[in-house]
Every structure is written in structure tokens, then in C-alpha cells.
PDB file of C-alpha atoms in Angstrom:
ATOM      1  CA  UNK M   1     -15.105  41.004  -2.215  1.00 62.00           C
ATOM      2  CA  UNK M   2     -13.838  44.895  -3.303  1.00 66.00           C
ATOM      3  CA  UNK M   3     -15.415  45.774  -6.804  1.00 69.00           C
ATOM      4  CA  UNK M   4     -12.132  47.580  -7.589  1.00 75.00           C
ATOM      5  CA  UNK M   5      -9.971  44.447  -7.808  1.00 80.00           C
ATOM      6  CA  UNK M   6      -9.460  42.387 -10.404  1.00 82.00           C
ATOM      7  CA  UNK M   7     -10.721  39.197 -10.098  1.00 84.00           C
ATOM      8  CA  UNK M   8     -10.254  36.102 -12.455  1.00 83.00           C
ATOM      9  CA  UNK M   9     -11.659  32.999 -11.420  1.00 82.00           C
ATOM     10  CA  UNK M  10      -9.460  29.737 -13.038  1.00 78.00           C
ATOM     11  CA  UNK M  11     -11.461  26.326 -13.210  1.00 77.00           C
ATOM     12  CA  UNK M  12     -11.303  23.015 -15.593  1.00 74.00           C
ATOM     13  CA  UNK M  13     -13.391  23.440 -18.743  1.00 76.00           C
ATOM     14  CA  UNK M  14     -16.860  21.810 -18.266  1.00 80.00           C
ATOM     15  CA  UNK M  15     -16.995  17.848 -19.588  1.00 83.00           C
ATOM     16  CA  UNK M  16     -19.662  15.208 -20.369  1.00 92.00           C
ATOM     17  CA  UNK M  17     -19.993  12.448 -17.717  1.00 95.00           C
ATOM     18  CA  UNK M  18     -21.241   9.003 -18.713  1.00 96.00           C
ATOM     19  CA  UNK M  19     -24.977   8.248 -18.779  1.00 96.00           C
ATOM     20  CA  UNK M  20     -24.156   4.821 -17.849  1.00 97.00           C
ATOM     21  CA  UNK M  21     -20.362   4.522 -16.229  1.00 97.00           C
ATOM     22  CA  UNK M  22     -20.918   0.907 -15.251  1.00 97.00           C
ATOM     23  CA  UNK M  23     -21.884   0.212 -18.436  1.00 97.00           C
ATOM     24  CA  UNK M  24     -19.068   2.217 -20.035  1.00 98.00           C
ATOM     25  CA  UNK M  25     -16.090   0.543 -18.168  1.00 98.00           C
ATOM     26  CA  UNK M  26     -17.421  -3.359 -18.825  1.00 97.00           C
ATOM     27  CA  UNK M  27     -17.350  -2.170 -22.607  1.00 97.00           C
ATOM     28  CA  UNK M  28     -13.938  -0.676 -21.948  1.00 98.00           C
ATOM     29  CA  UNK M  29     -12.955  -4.037 -20.056  1.00 98.00           C
ATOM     30  CA  UNK M  30     -14.271  -5.832 -23.077  1.00 97.00           C
ATOM     31  CA  UNK M  31     -12.477  -3.973 -25.894  1.00 98.00           C
ATOM     32  CA  UNK M  32      -9.297  -2.340 -24.353  1.00 98.00           C
ATOM     33  CA  UNK M  33      -6.363  -0.411 -26.074  1.00 98.00           C
ATOM     34  CA  UNK M  34      -3.112  -1.983 -25.970  1.00 98.00           C
ATOM     35  CA  UNK M  35      -3.813  -5.527 -25.287  1.00 97.00           C
ATOM     36  CA  UNK M  36      -5.835  -8.467 -25.897  1.00 97.00           C
ATOM     37  CA  UNK M  37      -9.127  -8.262 -23.644  1.00 97.00           C
ATOM     38  CA  UNK M  38      -9.395  -9.577 -19.813  1.00 97.00           C
ATOM     39  CA  UNK M  39     -11.646 -12.194 -21.099  1.00 97.00           C
ATOM     40  CA  UNK M  40      -8.442 -13.325 -23.595  1.00 97.00           C
ATOM     41  CA  UNK M  41      -6.227 -12.873 -20.829  1.00 97.00           C
ATOM     42  CA  UNK M  42      -7.832 -15.192 -18.346  1.00 97.00           C
ATOM     43  CA  UNK M  43      -8.010 -17.771 -20.961  1.00 95.00           C
ATOM     44  CA  UNK M  44      -4.537 -17.136 -22.114  1.00 95.00           C
ATOM     45  CA  UNK M  45      -3.330 -18.327 -18.648  1.00 94.00           C
ATOM     46  CA  UNK M  46      -5.393 -21.057 -18.029  1.00 88.00           C
ATOM     47  CA  UNK M  47      -5.506 -22.299 -14.449  1.00 87.00           C
ATOM     48  CA  UNK M  48      -6.094 -18.842 -12.503  1.00 94.00           C
ATOM     49  CA  UNK M  49      -6.117 -19.456  -8.376  1.00 95.00           C
ATOM     50  CA  UNK M  50      -6.201 -15.944  -7.002  1.00 98.00           C
ATOM     51  CA  UNK M  51      -6.884 -12.426  -8.582  1.00 99.00           C
ATOM     52  CA  UNK M  52      -5.756  -9.221  -7.238  1.00 99.00           C
ATOM     53  CA  UNK M  53      -7.096  -6.037  -7.769  1.00 99.00           C
ATOM     54  CA  UNK M  54      -5.673  -2.863  -6.624  1.00 98.00           C
ATOM     55  CA  UNK M  55      -8.315   0.538  -5.703  1.00 98.00           C
ATOM     56  CA  UNK M  56      -7.563   3.623  -4.816  1.00 94.00           C
ATOM     57  CA  UNK M  57      -7.724   4.198  -1.226  1.00 92.00           C
ATOM     58  CA  UNK M  58      -9.950   6.925   0.782  1.00 85.00           C
ATOM     59  CA  UNK M  59      -7.918  10.351   0.091  1.00 82.00           C
ATOM     60  CA  UNK M  60      -8.973   9.954  -3.591  1.00 82.00           C
ATOM     61  CA  UNK M  61     -12.490  11.109  -4.713  1.00 81.00           C
ATOM     62  CA  UNK M  62     -12.761   8.147  -7.652  1.00 91.00           C
ATOM     63  CA  UNK M  63     -15.493   6.161  -7.264  1.00 94.00           C
ATOM     64  CA  UNK M  64     -13.976   3.270  -7.208  1.00 96.00           C
ATOM     65  CA  UNK M  65     -16.757   0.489  -6.163  1.00 97.00           C
ATOM     66  CA  UNK M  66     -17.871   1.646 -10.157  1.00 98.00           C
ATOM     67  CA  UNK M  67     -14.338   0.356 -11.434  1.00 98.00           C
ATOM     68  CA  UNK M  68     -14.385  -2.549  -8.768  1.00 98.00           C
ATOM     69  CA  UNK M  69     -17.857  -3.870  -9.616  1.00 98.00           C
ATOM     70  CA  UNK M  70     -17.747  -3.458 -13.604  1.00 98.00           C
ATOM     71  CA  UNK M  71     -13.835  -5.837 -13.302  1.00 98.00           C
ATOM     72  CA  UNK M  72     -15.604  -8.427 -10.651  1.00 98.00           C
ATOM     73  CA  UNK M  73     -18.763  -8.488 -12.582  1.00 97.00           C
ATOM     74  CA  UNK M  74     -16.468  -9.756 -16.037  1.00 97.00           C
ATOM     75  CA  UNK M  75     -14.312 -11.904 -14.170  1.00 98.00           C
ATOM     76  CA  UNK M  76     -17.346 -13.518 -12.651  1.00 98.00           C
ATOM     77  CA  UNK M  77     -18.717 -14.212 -16.643  1.00 97.00           C
ATOM     78  CA  UNK M  78     -14.983 -15.897 -16.750  1.00 96.00           C
ATOM     79  CA  UNK M  79     -15.698 -18.120 -14.076  1.00 96.00           C
ATOM     80  CA  UNK M  80     -13.649 -16.091 -11.924  1.00 97.00           C
ATOM     81  CA  UNK M  81     -15.049 -16.931  -8.183  1.00 98.00           C
ATOM     82  CA  UNK M  82     -15.544 -14.130  -5.598  1.00 98.00           C
ATOM     83  CA  UNK M  83     -13.537 -16.694  -3.185  1.00 98.00           C
ATOM     84  CA  UNK M  84     -10.262 -16.360  -5.835  1.00 98.00           C
ATOM     85  CA  UNK M  85     -10.693 -12.512  -5.570  1.00 99.00           C
ATOM     86  CA  UNK M  86      -8.715 -10.002  -3.543  1.00 98.00           C
ATOM     87  CA  UNK M  87      -9.261  -6.104  -3.604  1.00 98.00           C
ATOM     88  CA  UNK M  88      -5.915  -4.553  -2.087  1.00 98.00           C
ATOM     89  CA  UNK M  89      -6.030  -0.984  -1.140  1.00 97.00           C
ATOM     90  CA  UNK M  90      -3.363   0.978  -2.329  1.00 97.00           C
ATOM     91  CA  UNK M  91      -2.413   2.876   0.512  1.00 96.00           C
ATOM     92  CA  UNK M  92       1.024   3.749  -0.011  1.00 94.00           C
ATOM     93  CA  UNK M  93       2.506   5.562   2.984  1.00 92.00           C
ATOM     94  CA  UNK M  94      -0.969   6.711   4.231  1.00 88.00           C
ATOM     95  CA  UNK M  95      -3.021   5.798   6.957  1.00 87.00           C
ATOM     96  CA  UNK M  96      -4.962   2.396   6.929  1.00 91.00           C
ATOM     97  CA  UNK M  97      -8.586   2.664   5.903  1.00 93.00           C
ATOM     98  CA  UNK M  98     -11.398   3.011   8.513  1.00 93.00           C
ATOM     99  CA  UNK M  99     -14.315   0.112   7.820  1.00 95.00           C
ATOM    100  CA  UNK M 100     -16.690   3.166   6.759  1.00 96.00           C
ATOM    101  CA  UNK M 101     -13.801   4.053   4.387  1.00 96.00           C
ATOM    102  CA  UNK M 102     -13.588   0.714   2.946  1.00 96.00           C
ATOM    103  CA  UNK M 103     -17.195   0.040   3.046  1.00 96.00           C
ATOM    104  CA  UNK M 104     -17.539   3.342   0.576  1.00 96.00           C
ATOM    105  CA  UNK M 105     -14.383   1.813  -1.858  1.00 97.00           C
ATOM    106  CA  UNK M 106     -16.217  -1.384  -2.438  1.00 97.00           C
ATOM    107  CA  UNK M 107     -19.979  -0.334  -2.433  1.00 96.00           C
ATOM    108  CA  UNK M 108     -22.766  -2.088  -1.521  1.00 96.00           C
ATOM    109  CA  UNK M 109     -22.685  -4.613  -3.627  1.00 97.00           C
ATOM    110  CA  UNK M 110     -19.296  -5.591  -2.748  1.00 98.00           C
ATOM    111  CA  UNK M 111     -19.009  -4.870   0.566  1.00 97.00           C
ATOM    112  CA  UNK M 112     -18.729  -8.168   2.431  1.00 96.00           C
ATOM    113  CA  UNK M 113     -18.335 -10.017  -0.433  1.00 98.00           C
ATOM    114  CA  UNK M 114     -15.128  -9.787  -1.389  1.00 98.00           C
ATOM    115  CA  UNK M 115     -12.027 -10.262   0.808  1.00 98.00           C
ATOM    116  CA  UNK M 116     -10.637  -6.575   0.969  1.00 98.00           C
ATOM    117  CA  UNK M 117      -6.938  -5.551   2.461  1.00 98.00           C
ATOM    118  CA  UNK M 118      -5.337  -2.683   2.976  1.00 98.00           C
ATOM    119  CA  UNK M 119      -1.415  -2.333   2.192  1.00 98.00           C
ATOM    120  CA  UNK M 120       0.742  -1.485   4.943  1.00 97.00           C
ATOM    121  CA  UNK M 121       3.798  -0.336   3.626  1.00 97.00           C
ATOM    122  CA  UNK M 122       6.103  -0.290   7.142  1.00 96.00           C
ATOM    123  CA  UNK M 123       5.024  -4.304   7.490  1.00 97.00           C
ATOM    124  CA  UNK M 124       7.810  -6.242   6.732  1.00 97.00           C
ATOM    125  CA  UNK M 125       6.094  -9.512   6.975  1.00 97.00           C
ATOM    126  CA  UNK M 126       3.673  -8.689   4.135  1.00 96.00           C
ATOM    127  CA  UNK M 127       6.589  -7.361   1.701  1.00 98.00           C
ATOM    128  CA  UNK M 128       9.018  -9.146  -0.823  1.00 98.00           C
ATOM    129  CA  UNK M 129      12.419  -7.877  -1.764  1.00 98.00           C
ATOM    130  CA  UNK M 130      12.834  -7.976  -5.571  1.00 98.00           C
ATOM    131  CA  UNK M 131      16.086  -6.449  -5.863  1.00 98.00           C
ATOM    132  CA  UNK M 132      16.729  -2.917  -7.434  1.00 98.00           C
ATOM    133  CA  UNK M 133      15.736  -0.878  -9.906  1.00 97.00           C
ATOM    134  CA  UNK M 134      17.742   0.774 -12.644  1.00 96.00           C
ATOM    135  CA  UNK M 135      17.844   3.963 -10.148  1.00 96.00           C
ATOM    136  CA  UNK M 136      19.281   1.458  -7.674  1.00 97.00           C
ATOM    137  CA  UNK M 137      16.058   1.803  -5.725  1.00 98.00           C
ATOM    138  CA  UNK M 138      15.221  -1.147  -3.050  1.00 98.00           C
ATOM    139  CA  UNK M 139      12.086  -2.937  -4.860  1.00 99.00           C
ATOM    140  CA  UNK M 140       9.806  -3.790  -1.436  1.00 99.00           C
ATOM    141  CA  UNK M 141       6.263  -4.524  -3.245  1.00 99.00           C
ATOM    142  CA  UNK M 142       2.887  -6.465  -1.449  1.00 99.00           C
ATOM    143  CA  UNK M 143       3.128  -9.918  -1.697  1.00 98.00           C
ATOM    144  CA  UNK M 144      -0.772 -10.224  -1.986  1.00 98.00           C
ATOM    145  CA  UNK M 145       0.192  -8.364  -5.270  1.00 99.00           C
ATOM    146  CA  UNK M 146       3.442 -10.379  -6.370  1.00 98.00           C
ATOM    147  CA  UNK M 147       1.430 -13.539  -5.384  1.00 98.00           C
ATOM    148  CA  UNK M 148      -1.669 -13.423  -7.382  1.00 98.00           C
ATOM    149  CA  UNK M 149      -1.862 -14.861 -10.980  1.00 98.00           C
ATOM    150  CA  UNK M 150      -3.741 -12.223 -12.272  1.00 98.00           C
ATOM    151  CA  UNK M 151      -3.075  -8.654 -11.280  1.00 99.00           C
ATOM    152  CA  UNK M 152      -5.355  -5.791 -12.112  1.00 99.00           C
ATOM    153  CA  UNK M 153      -5.132  -2.494 -11.431  1.00 99.00           C
ATOM    154  CA  UNK M 154      -7.782   0.418 -11.081  1.00 98.00           C
ATOM    155  CA  UNK M 155      -7.361   4.128 -10.556  1.00 96.00           C
ATOM    156  CA  UNK M 156      -8.066   7.672 -12.147  1.00 94.00           C
ATOM    157  CA  UNK M 157      -5.798  10.305 -14.027  1.00 95.00           C
ATOM    158  CA  UNK M 158      -5.453  13.329 -12.943  1.00 88.00           C
ATOM    159  CA  UNK M 159      -2.645  15.775 -12.636  1.00 84.00           C
ATOM    160  CA  UNK M 160      -0.258  15.629  -9.659  1.00 83.00           C
ATOM    161  CA  UNK M 161       2.074  18.334  -8.077  1.00 76.00           C
ATOM    162  CA  UNK M 162       5.234  16.248  -8.645  1.00 83.00           C
ATOM    163  CA  UNK M 163       4.472  13.220 -10.446  1.00 83.00           C
ATOM    164  CA  UNK M 164       2.898  14.580 -13.058  1.00 84.00           C
ATOM    165  CA  UNK M 165      -0.031  12.375 -13.379  1.00 91.00           C
ATOM    166  CA  UNK M 166      -1.940  10.034 -11.169  1.00 92.00           C
ATOM    167  CA  UNK M 167      -2.967   6.585 -12.033  1.00 93.00           C
ATOM    168  CA  UNK M 168      -1.357   4.447 -14.047  1.00 94.00           C
ATOM    169  CA  UNK M 169       2.100   2.894 -12.483  1.00 96.00           C
ATOM    170  CA  UNK M 170       1.483   5.104  -9.431  1.00 95.00           C
ATOM    171  CA  UNK M 171      -0.765   2.207  -8.129  1.00 96.00           C
ATOM    172  CA  UNK M 172       2.078   0.373  -7.893  1.00 98.00           C
ATOM    173  CA  UNK M 173       4.692   2.683  -6.332  1.00 97.00           C
ATOM    174  CA  UNK M 174       3.683   4.536  -4.009  1.00 96.00           C
ATOM    175  CA  UNK M 175       0.533   2.520  -3.871  1.00 96.00           C
ATOM    176  CA  UNK M 176       1.937  -1.171  -2.719  1.00 98.00           C
ATOM    177  CA  UNK M 177       5.475  -0.617  -2.558  1.00 98.00           C
ATOM    178  CA  UNK M 178       7.267  -1.001   0.626  1.00 98.00           C
ATOM    179  CA  UNK M 179       7.938   2.319   2.590  1.00 97.00           C
ATOM    180  CA  UNK M 180      11.763   1.972   1.833  1.00 98.00           C
ATOM    181  CA  UNK M 181      10.864   1.793  -1.841  1.00 98.00           C
ATOM    182  CA  UNK M 182       8.326   5.122  -1.550  1.00 97.00           C
ATOM    183  CA  UNK M 183      11.045   7.115   0.184  1.00 96.00           C
ATOM    184  CA  UNK M 184      13.919   6.206  -1.920  1.00 97.00           C
ATOM    185  CA  UNK M 185      11.404   7.279  -5.004  1.00 95.00           C
ATOM    186  CA  UNK M 186       9.808  10.564  -3.245  1.00 92.00           C
ATOM    187  CA  UNK M 187      13.296  11.638  -1.904  1.00 91.00           C
ATOM    188  CA  UNK M 188      13.586  15.554  -1.397  1.00 88.00           C
ATOM    189  CA  UNK M 189      16.238  15.285  -4.540  1.00 91.00           C
ATOM    190  CA  UNK M 190      13.685  13.965  -7.179  1.00 92.00           C
ATOM    191  CA  UNK M 191      11.097  15.721  -5.876  1.00 87.00           C
ATOM    192  CA  UNK M 192      13.280  19.241  -6.286  1.00 88.00           C
ATOM    193  CA  UNK M 193      13.637  18.074 -10.108  1.00 89.00           C
ATOM    194  CA  UNK M 194      12.226  20.488 -12.809  1.00 89.00           C
ATOM    195  CA  UNK M 195      10.401  17.692 -14.029  1.00 90.00           C
ATOM    196  CA  UNK M 196       8.501  16.862 -11.169  1.00 86.00           C
ATOM    197  CA  UNK M 197       5.643  18.957 -11.556  1.00 84.00           C
ATOM    198  CA  UNK M 198       2.149  19.129 -12.639  1.00 78.00           C
ATOM    199  CA  UNK M 199       1.438  17.891 -16.212  1.00 82.00           C
ATOM    200  CA  UNK M 200       4.896  16.346 -16.073  1.00 85.00           C
ATOM    201  CA  UNK M 201       5.489  12.605 -16.747  1.00 87.00           C
ATOM    202  CA  UNK M 202       7.001  11.059 -19.393  1.00 88.00           C
ATOM    203  CA  UNK M 203      10.801  12.777 -18.163  1.00 93.00           C
ATOM    204  CA  UNK M 204       9.404  13.015 -14.327  1.00 94.00           C
ATOM    205  CA  UNK M 205      12.319  10.886 -12.551  1.00 93.00           C
ATOM    206  CA  UNK M 206       9.775   9.462 -10.021  1.00 93.00           C
ATOM    207  CA  UNK M 207       7.392   8.423 -12.759  1.00 95.00           C
ATOM    208  CA  UNK M 208      10.270   6.558 -14.902  1.00 96.00           C
ATOM    209  CA  UNK M 209      11.332   4.908 -11.561  1.00 96.00           C
ATOM    210  CA  UNK M 210       7.792   3.733 -11.039  1.00 97.00           C
ATOM    211  CA  UNK M 211       7.151   2.695 -14.377  1.00 97.00           C
ATOM    212  CA  UNK M 212      10.418   0.631 -14.548  1.00 98.00           C
ATOM    213  CA  UNK M 213       9.444  -1.018 -10.986  1.00 98.00           C
ATOM    214  CA  UNK M 214       6.323  -1.872 -13.180  1.00 98.00           C
ATOM    215  CA  UNK M 215       8.451  -3.863 -15.741  1.00 97.00           C
ATOM    216  CA  UNK M 216       9.704  -5.790 -12.635  1.00 98.00           C
ATOM    217  CA  UNK M 217       6.177  -6.237 -10.778  1.00 98.00           C
ATOM    218  CA  UNK M 218       4.313  -7.186 -13.862  1.00 98.00           C
ATOM    219  CA  UNK M 219       0.609  -5.871 -14.431  1.00 99.00           C
ATOM    220  CA  UNK M 220      -1.904  -7.511 -16.486  1.00 98.00           C
ATOM    221  CA  UNK M 221      -4.427  -5.248 -16.843  1.00 99.00           C
ATOM    222  CA  UNK M 222      -5.330  -1.893 -15.842  1.00 99.00           C
ATOM    223  CA  UNK M 223      -8.760  -0.072 -15.523  1.00 98.00           C
ATOM    224  CA  UNK M 224      -8.135   3.864 -15.086  1.00 98.00           C
ATOM    225  CA  UNK M 225     -11.248   7.095 -15.375  1.00 97.00           C
ATOM    226  CA  UNK M 226     -11.240  10.842 -15.636  1.00 96.00           C
ATOM    227  CA  UNK M 227     -13.425  12.494 -13.178  1.00 93.00           C
ATOM    228  CA  UNK M 228     -14.807  16.059 -12.911  1.00 89.00           C
ATOM    229  CA  UNK M 229     -15.176  18.236 -10.236  1.00 83.00           C
ATOM    230  CA  UNK M 230     -18.079  16.575  -8.751  1.00 86.00           C
ATOM    231  CA  UNK M 231     -16.113  13.118  -8.734  1.00 87.00           C
ATOM    232  CA  UNK M 232     -18.571  11.813 -11.675  1.00 94.00           C
ATOM    233  CA  UNK M 233     -16.726   9.878 -14.465  1.00 96.00           C
ATOM    234  CA  UNK M 234     -15.877  11.382 -17.825  1.00 96.00           C
ATOM    235  CA  UNK M 235     -14.066   9.243 -19.347  1.00 97.00           C
ATOM    236  CA  UNK M 236     -12.891   5.296 -19.220  1.00 98.00           C
ATOM    237  CA  UNK M 237      -9.498   3.152 -20.445  1.00 98.00           C
ATOM    238  CA  UNK M 238      -8.670  -0.270 -20.191  1.00 99.00           C
ATOM    239  CA  UNK M 239      -6.138  -2.892 -21.280  1.00 98.00           C
ATOM    240  CA  UNK M 240      -2.514  -1.912 -21.301  1.00 99.00           C
ATOM    241  CA  UNK M 241      -0.981   0.350 -18.737  1.00 98.00           C
ATOM    242  CA  UNK M 242       0.858   2.540 -20.614  1.00 97.00           C
ATOM    243  CA  UNK M 243      -1.551   3.566 -23.831  1.00 98.00           C
ATOM    244  CA  UNK M 244      -4.444   3.149 -21.164  1.00 98.00           C
ATOM    245  CA  UNK M 245      -2.952   5.790 -19.152  1.00 97.00           C
ATOM    246  CA  UNK M 246      -1.595   7.911 -22.023  1.00 97.00           C
ATOM    247  CA  UNK M 247      -4.900   8.068 -24.064  1.00 98.00           C
ATOM    248  CA  UNK M 248      -6.082   9.234 -20.433  1.00 97.00           C
ATOM    249  CA  UNK M 249      -3.794  12.041 -20.244  1.00 95.00           C
ATOM    250  CA  UNK M 250      -4.014  13.311 -23.214  1.00 94.00           C
ATOM    251  CA  UNK M 251      -7.643  13.791 -23.094  1.00 94.00           C
ATOM    252  CA  UNK M 252      -6.643  15.928 -19.228  1.00 89.00           C
ATOM    253  CA  UNK M 253      -4.303  18.016 -21.559  1.00 86.00           C
ATOM    254  CA  UNK M 254      -6.897  18.485 -24.414  1.00 86.00           C
ATOM    255  CA  UNK M 255     -10.349  18.913 -22.576  1.00 80.00           C
ATOM    256  CA  UNK M 256      -9.726  19.791 -19.284  1.00 74.00           C
ATOM    257  CA  UNK M 257      -6.471  22.215 -18.805  1.00 76.00           C
ATOM    258  CA  UNK M 258      -7.050  26.106 -18.642  1.00 76.00           C
ATOM    259  CA  UNK M 259      -3.845  28.058 -19.305  1.00 78.00           C
ATOM    260  CA  UNK M 260      -2.636  30.426 -16.890  1.00 82.00           C
ATOM    261  CA  UNK M 261      -2.125  33.307 -18.942  1.00 84.00           C
ATOM    262  CA  UNK M 262      -0.823  35.660 -16.089  1.00 88.00           C
ATOM    263  CA  UNK M 263       0.712  35.860 -12.884  1.00 89.00           C
ATOM    264  CA  UNK M 264      -1.586  37.087 -10.129  1.00 89.00           C
ATOM    265  CA  UNK M 265      -0.455  39.430  -6.599  1.00 89.00           C
ATOM    266  CA  UNK M 266      -3.097  36.862  -4.832  1.00 89.00           C
ATOM    267  CA  UNK M 267      -3.993  33.457  -5.354  1.00 86.00           C
ATOM    268  CA  UNK M 268      -6.713  31.751  -3.674  1.00 88.00           C
ATOM    269  CA  UNK M 269      -6.509  27.973  -4.096  1.00 80.00           C
ATOM    270  CA  UNK M 270      -7.836  24.872  -2.748  1.00 77.00           C
ATOM    271  CA  UNK M 271      -7.757  20.828  -3.157  1.00 70.00           C
ATOM    272  CA  UNK M 272     -11.377  20.971  -4.186  1.00 73.00           C
ATOM    273  CA  UNK M 273     -13.354  19.443  -1.246  1.00 75.00           C
ATOM    274  CA  UNK M 274     -13.239  16.051   0.352  1.00 76.00           C
ATOM    275  CA  UNK M 275     -11.575  13.857  -0.160  1.00 70.00           C
ATOM    276  CA  UNK M 276      -8.900  15.632  -1.667  1.00 65.00           C
ATOM    277  CA  UNK M 277      -8.351  17.871   1.183  1.00 70.00           C
ATOM    278  CA  UNK M 278      -8.311  15.303   4.134  1.00 68.00           C
ATOM    279  CA  UNK M 279      -5.281  16.754   5.620  1.00 75.00           C
ATOM    280  CA  UNK M 280      -2.898  19.324   5.708  1.00 76.00           C
ATOM    281  CA  UNK M 281      -0.461  17.098   4.073  1.00 69.00           C
ATOM    282  CA  UNK M 282      -2.748  16.365   1.043  1.00 73.00           C
ATOM    283  CA  UNK M 283      -3.392  20.177   1.121  1.00 74.00           C
ATOM    284  CA  UNK M 284       0.098  21.256  -0.178  1.00 74.00           C
ATOM    285  CA  UNK M 285      -1.017  19.875  -3.638  1.00 73.00           C
ATOM    286  CA  UNK M 286      -3.311  23.036  -3.762  1.00 75.00           C
ATOM    287  CA  UNK M 287      -0.207  25.301  -2.638  1.00 77.00           C
ATOM    288  CA  UNK M 288       1.754  23.950  -5.581  1.00 73.00           C
ATOM    289  CA  UNK M 289      -0.910  24.841  -7.843  1.00 76.00           C
ATOM    290  CA  UNK M 290      -0.831  28.464  -6.535  1.00 77.00           C
ATOM    291  CA  UNK M 291       3.181  28.406  -7.011  1.00 79.00           C
ATOM    292  CA  UNK M 292       2.145  28.397 -11.159  1.00 77.00           C
ATOM    293  CA  UNK M 293       0.100  31.916 -10.954  1.00 81.00           C
ATOM    294  CA  UNK M 294       1.397  33.961  -8.253  1.00 85.00           C
ATOM    295  CA  UNK M 295       3.857  36.423  -8.751  1.00 89.00           C
ATOM    296  CA  UNK M 296       7.416  36.736  -7.198  1.00 91.00           C
ATOM    297  CA  UNK M 297       7.184  37.406  -3.253  1.00 92.00           C
ATOM    298  CA  UNK M 298       2.725  37.442  -4.028  1.00 91.00           C
ATOM    299  CA  UNK M 299       0.555  35.551  -1.852  1.00 92.00           C
ATOM    300  CA  UNK M 300      -0.981  32.124  -1.482  1.00 89.00           C
ATOM    301  CA  UNK M 301      -4.010  31.832   0.026  1.00 89.00           C
ATOM    302  CA  UNK M 302      -4.744  27.855   0.388  1.00 85.00           C
ATOM    303  CA  UNK M 303      -8.478  27.034   1.397  1.00 85.00           C
ATOM    304  CA  UNK M 304      -8.929  23.485   2.874  1.00 81.00           C
ATOM    305  CA  UNK M 305     -10.896  21.752   5.357  1.00 80.00           C
ATOM    306  CA  UNK M 306      -8.579  19.130   6.531  1.00 82.00           C
ATOM    307  CA  UNK M 307     -11.409  17.350   8.419  1.00 76.00           C
ATOM    308  CA  UNK M 308      -8.696  14.711   9.213  1.00 77.00           C
ATOM    309  CA  UNK M 309      -6.334  16.952  10.510  1.00 79.00           C
ATOM    310  CA  UNK M 310      -2.356  17.661   9.956  1.00 73.00           C
ATOM    311  CA  UNK M 311      -2.243  13.905   8.435  1.00 69.00           C
ATOM    312  CA  UNK M 312      -0.436  10.530   9.795  1.00 65.00           C
ATOM    313  CA  UNK M 313       1.774  11.618  13.289  1.00 63.00           C
ATOM    314  CA  UNK M 314       4.975  10.895  11.238  1.00 61.00           C
ATOM    315  CA  UNK M 315       3.976  13.532   9.044  1.00 56.00           C
ATOM    316  CA  UNK M 316       3.805  16.141  12.121  1.00 56.00           C
TER     317      UNK M 316
END
């Protein structure tokens, strides 16, 4: 690179990782925010037949196996057996998980031990219609989730290029929603909204629609984390969806974000490596970041491996 060039490197502020993430997650499950503890919720429900734990899919770099193992350890301690638990991978409209991806999501201590299924957004036989949202979005949700006595969401919170932030209600819509529901909420009109941007969520129409639907589907408990650029856990919250998610958003805003103080002629950006740059569809996220820092008429160079190609066939 020419030494005469004026180059700035913008990156997240450094974060301290948790020394014992598994124990930290279990501690938060025992001492949640905004809700009773998971043990108290189980005891209050009385007879719990089936538990559904929603997990991120392979396109997300969160160490799901830690969240799942900590949660299941606690459930086992409360008298819930492995045979009562199903892990539902929140694929949204993404492709189904490959077996090696599923093994990585569950980890060596859970893979082959706990029942695990992918959500299939286009399989109407595995969806239940719940009516329409306040904004007339048809609500189709995975049957495994709805028919469970105890509903738990796991995931991670980071900025999202049109949803504001990931995590929280995003595990339901788009995570385990039907294609009709997802497409209605991810419409071109809503994506074009000035409030459908990185870091905006309380005024974001897609986030608000998703929260409305969550209030209809129900959720008993969430376990969400923040991670650093090496995909290691830096912060964990558990408990009520809105409270836990808000705390992690505020952590991101206060501890991680770096301001873009000026606009540039050229912006070189990327998704941050595998699995975030798995395909071209996911790579669009880095282009949206580049847009925030480039001058009108400037150039965005988005660098992503895209080891899985362009994405789903329908995306082509």
C-alpha cells in the first residue's frame, strides 16, 4: 500500500473474555434478570413434558455448545431428562444444517445424546398458523416450539444490518417462523425504512413486528451472550427476553462500538471471517457497514471468502 495514502483502521474496542464461560452461563441461569430463575419456572409449571431449546445455526459464530450444555446441565439438575429435551436449530430461511455443522453446534457432550432438528420454514406440515400480527403479518411458527411446555431461546447479540441487533426475538422471527412470516417481515418496504439499520432496534419495524409475534408465541427464558472477534464469550445474560437482550445491547453500545468520525473515498470491509462470510448472501452485511463510512460516489471493497458460494439456489 502506498505510504502516501491516508489510511485509518477501524475495529471494535478490545473486550475481556470470560475465563470460565460454561460456569458463567450456569451462574446467570441461576441468577437471571427480569424473571424468576429457570429452576423456579420449572417448579411453577409443575408437570413439564417437553422442553424446546432454540439454537443458532451454522452461519452464526456463537459457541452454541456452551449455551446448550450449561442450560441442559441445569435442566438435568431440576429433574428434566435428556429424552424430554429437543434442540431446534433456528435456520430461518437458510439451508438445513450439515451433519458436521450440527455436531459443532451441539458439541461433543451433547451430540448424539439430545434430539436435534432443523427448522424448515417451507414445510407447512411442521408449522402452526396463529393468526395475524398487529401489522397483519401471517404468523406461522414451528410446531416443535409451540407444542413444548418449556420454551428457551439461546443466541448472541451483535449489530445487524437491517434488524438493528441480533439475538432475543430474532430466534423466533425469522429463526423458527414460516417462510410466509419471514418474507412479510423482511419485505423490501420494511428493509428500506430509515429505522431498519445497524444499531436501531426499539424503533425498528422488523424488530417491533418480531416482538409482537413473540408475545403471541410465548417464551419462558433466554440465554444470550456477546462474543469478541475470535468468537469467545465476553458477556452473558439470562432471564426475560426484553431485559436480557437490552442489557447486552447496551453492553455492545458502551463497550464495543467505535465511532466513524469521517467519511472515506475507499472503504475496505469484510464480515469478519468464517462462518460470517460463509456465502455472498451473508457478505451483504459488510457492504452495509461500508456504506456507513464511504463518501457519496466513493468505493466499497467487500472482502469475503464465501466458501459456500453465492448462497441458496433461490437467492441466485
